[in-house]
């Protein structure tokens, strides 16, 4: 796994990120580069989950807008990650509209509406999703589940921040993320894509 392979550690960088953004807003180009380095892996993973192979171009467009509007941003490191994810999402949806690709269905299937199981199932799925193969699985989820999983896991946003990006209630995003992770855990178990013990993913089937 590369730099983006440890998405749940994103929050650990928020202090450094917030300081870099503040300096970048004062014109410090080196500080903007630091902010870019901290945010880009998660942002690219999120966009790749939405648009696939065009992610690099879409994310580059998003960074042009981020750089242009940086002076208008107000907030801390976590807020910056949410703000950049919102911009990237708009760019990705614009790209999909231009390509006349209909966004993935947001219909939720009742068969995955189960009570939460052991956290180990989801933790194991989270550890695996940074692989290319797992990102492909994420893209196959219903779109609301895919976006919730990508924002929570790849970008590293908390529930309320992910809900703000998506314009939904935190409870709805939490439910979508849970359903998506449960489905991913099943698929990853079937494919044997785990970094841990062989039986961990299947515990909540």
CSV table of N, CA, C and O in Angstrom, one decimal, residues 3 10 13-18 20 31-43 63 81 155:
chain,number,residue,atom,x,y,z
A,3,UNK,N,1.0,5.7,-0.2
A,3,UNK,CA,0.8,6.8,0.7
A,3,UNK,C,-0.7,6.9,1.1
A,3,UNK,O,-1.0,7.2,2.2
A,10,UNK,N,-5.6,9.8,8.4
A,10,UNK,CA,-5.7,11.1,7.9
A,10,UNK,C,-5.9,12.2,9.0
A,10,UNK,O,-5.3,13.2,9.0
A,13,UNK,N,-3.0,14.0,10.7
A,13,UNK,CA,-2.3,15.0,10.0
A,13,UNK,C,-3.1,16.4,10.1
A,13,UNK,O,-2.6,17.3,9.5
A,14,UNK,N,-4.2,16.4,10.7
A,14,UNK,CA,-5.0,17.6,10.6
A,14,UNK,C,-4.4,18.8,11.2
A,14,UNK,O,-4.6,19.9,10.7
A,15,UNK,N,-3.6,18.7,12.3
A,15,UNK,CA,-2.9,19.8,12.9
A,15,UNK,C,-1.9,20.4,11.9
A,15,UNK,O,-1.9,21.6,11.6
A,16,UNK,N,-1.1,19.5,11.3
A,16,UNK,CA,-0.1,19.9,10.3
A,16,UNK,C,-0.8,20.5,9.1
A,16,UNK,O,-0.3,21.6,8.6
A,17,UNK,N,-1.9,19.9,8.7
A,17,UNK,CA,-2.6,20.4,7.5
A,17,UNK,C,-3.2,21.8,7.8
A,17,UNK,O,-3.1,22.7,6.9
A,18,UNK,N,-3.8,22.0,8.9
A,18,UNK,CA,-4.4,23.3,9.2
A,18,UNK,C,-3.3,24.4,9.2
A,18,UNK,O,-3.6,25.5,8.7
A,20,UNK,N,-0.5,24.3,7.6
A,20,UNK,CA,0.0,24.5,6.2
A,20,UNK,C,-1.0,25.4,5.4
A,20,UNK,O,-0.6,26.3,4.7
A,31,UNK,N,4.0,25.9,1.7
A,31,UNK,CA,3.0,25.4,2.6
A,31,UNK,C,1.8,24.8,1.8
A,31,UNK,O,1.2,23.8,2.2
A,32,UNK,N,1.5,25.4,0.6
A,32,UNK,CA,0.5,24.8,-0.2
A,32,UNK,C,0.9,23.5,-0.7
A,32,UNK,O,0.0,22.5,-0.8
A,33,UNK,N,2.2,23.3,-1.0
A,33,UNK,CA,2.6,22.0,-1.5
A,33,UNK,C,2.5,20.9,-0.4
A,33,UNK,O,2.1,19.8,-0.6
A,34,UNK,N,2.7,21.3,0.9
A,34,UNK,CA,2.5,20.4,2.0
A,34,UNK,C,1.0,20.0,2.1
A,34,UNK,O,0.7,18.9,2.3
A,35,UNK,N,0.1,21.0,2.0
A,35,UNK,CA,-1.3,20.7,2.1
A,35,UNK,C,-1.7,19.8,1.0
A,35,UNK,O,-2.5,18.8,1.2
A,36,UNK,N,-1.2,20.0,-0.2
A,36,UNK,CA,-1.5,19.2,-1.4
A,36,UNK,C,-1.0,17.7,-1.1
A,36,UNK,O,-1.7,16.8,-1.3
A,37,UNK,N,0.2,17.6,-0.6
A,37,UNK,CA,0.8,16.2,-0.3
A,37,UNK,C,-0.1,15.5,0.7
A,37,UNK,O,-0.3,14.3,0.6
A,38,UNK,N,-0.6,16.2,1.7
A,38,UNK,CA,-1.4,15.6,2.8
A,38,UNK,C,-2.8,15.2,2.3
A,38,UNK,O,-3.4,14.2,2.7
A,39,UNK,N,-3.4,16.0,1.4
A,39,UNK,CA,-4.8,15.8,1.0
A,39,UNK,C,-4.9,14.9,-0.3
A,39,UNK,O,-5.9,14.2,-0.4
A,40,UNK,N,-4.0,15.1,-1.2
A,40,UNK,CA,-4.1,14.5,-2.5
A,40,UNK,C,-4.4,13.0,-2.6
A,40,UNK,O,-5.2,12.5,-3.3
A,41,UNK,N,-3.7,12.1,-1.8
A,41,UNK,CA,-3.9,10.7,-1.9
A,41,UNK,C,-5.4,10.3,-1.6
A,41,UNK,O,-6.0,9.6,-2.4
A,42,UNK,N,-5.9,10.9,-0.6
A,42,UNK,CA,-7.3,10.6,-0.3
A,42,UNK,C,-8.3,11.2,-1.3
A,42,UNK,O,-9.3,10.5,-1.7
A,43,UNK,N,-8.0,12.4,-1.7
A,43,UNK,CA,-8.9,13.0,-2.7
A,43,UNK,C,-8.9,12.3,-4.0
A,43,UNK,O,-9.9,12.1,-4.6
A,63,UNK,N,-8.0,20.8,-8.0
A,63,UNK,CA,-6.9,21.6,-7.4
A,63,UNK,C,-6.7,23.0,-7.9
A,63,UNK,O,-6.4,23.9,-7.2
A,81,UNK,N,-10.1,19.3,4.5
A,81,UNK,CA,-10.3,18.1,3.8
A,81,UNK,C,-11.8,18.0,3.3
A,81,UNK,O,-12.1,17.5,2.2
A,155,UNK,N,-11.0,9.5,2.2
A,155,UNK,CA,-10.7,10.9,2.5
A,155,UNK,C,-10.5,11.1,4.0
A,155,UNK,O,-9.7,11.9,4.4
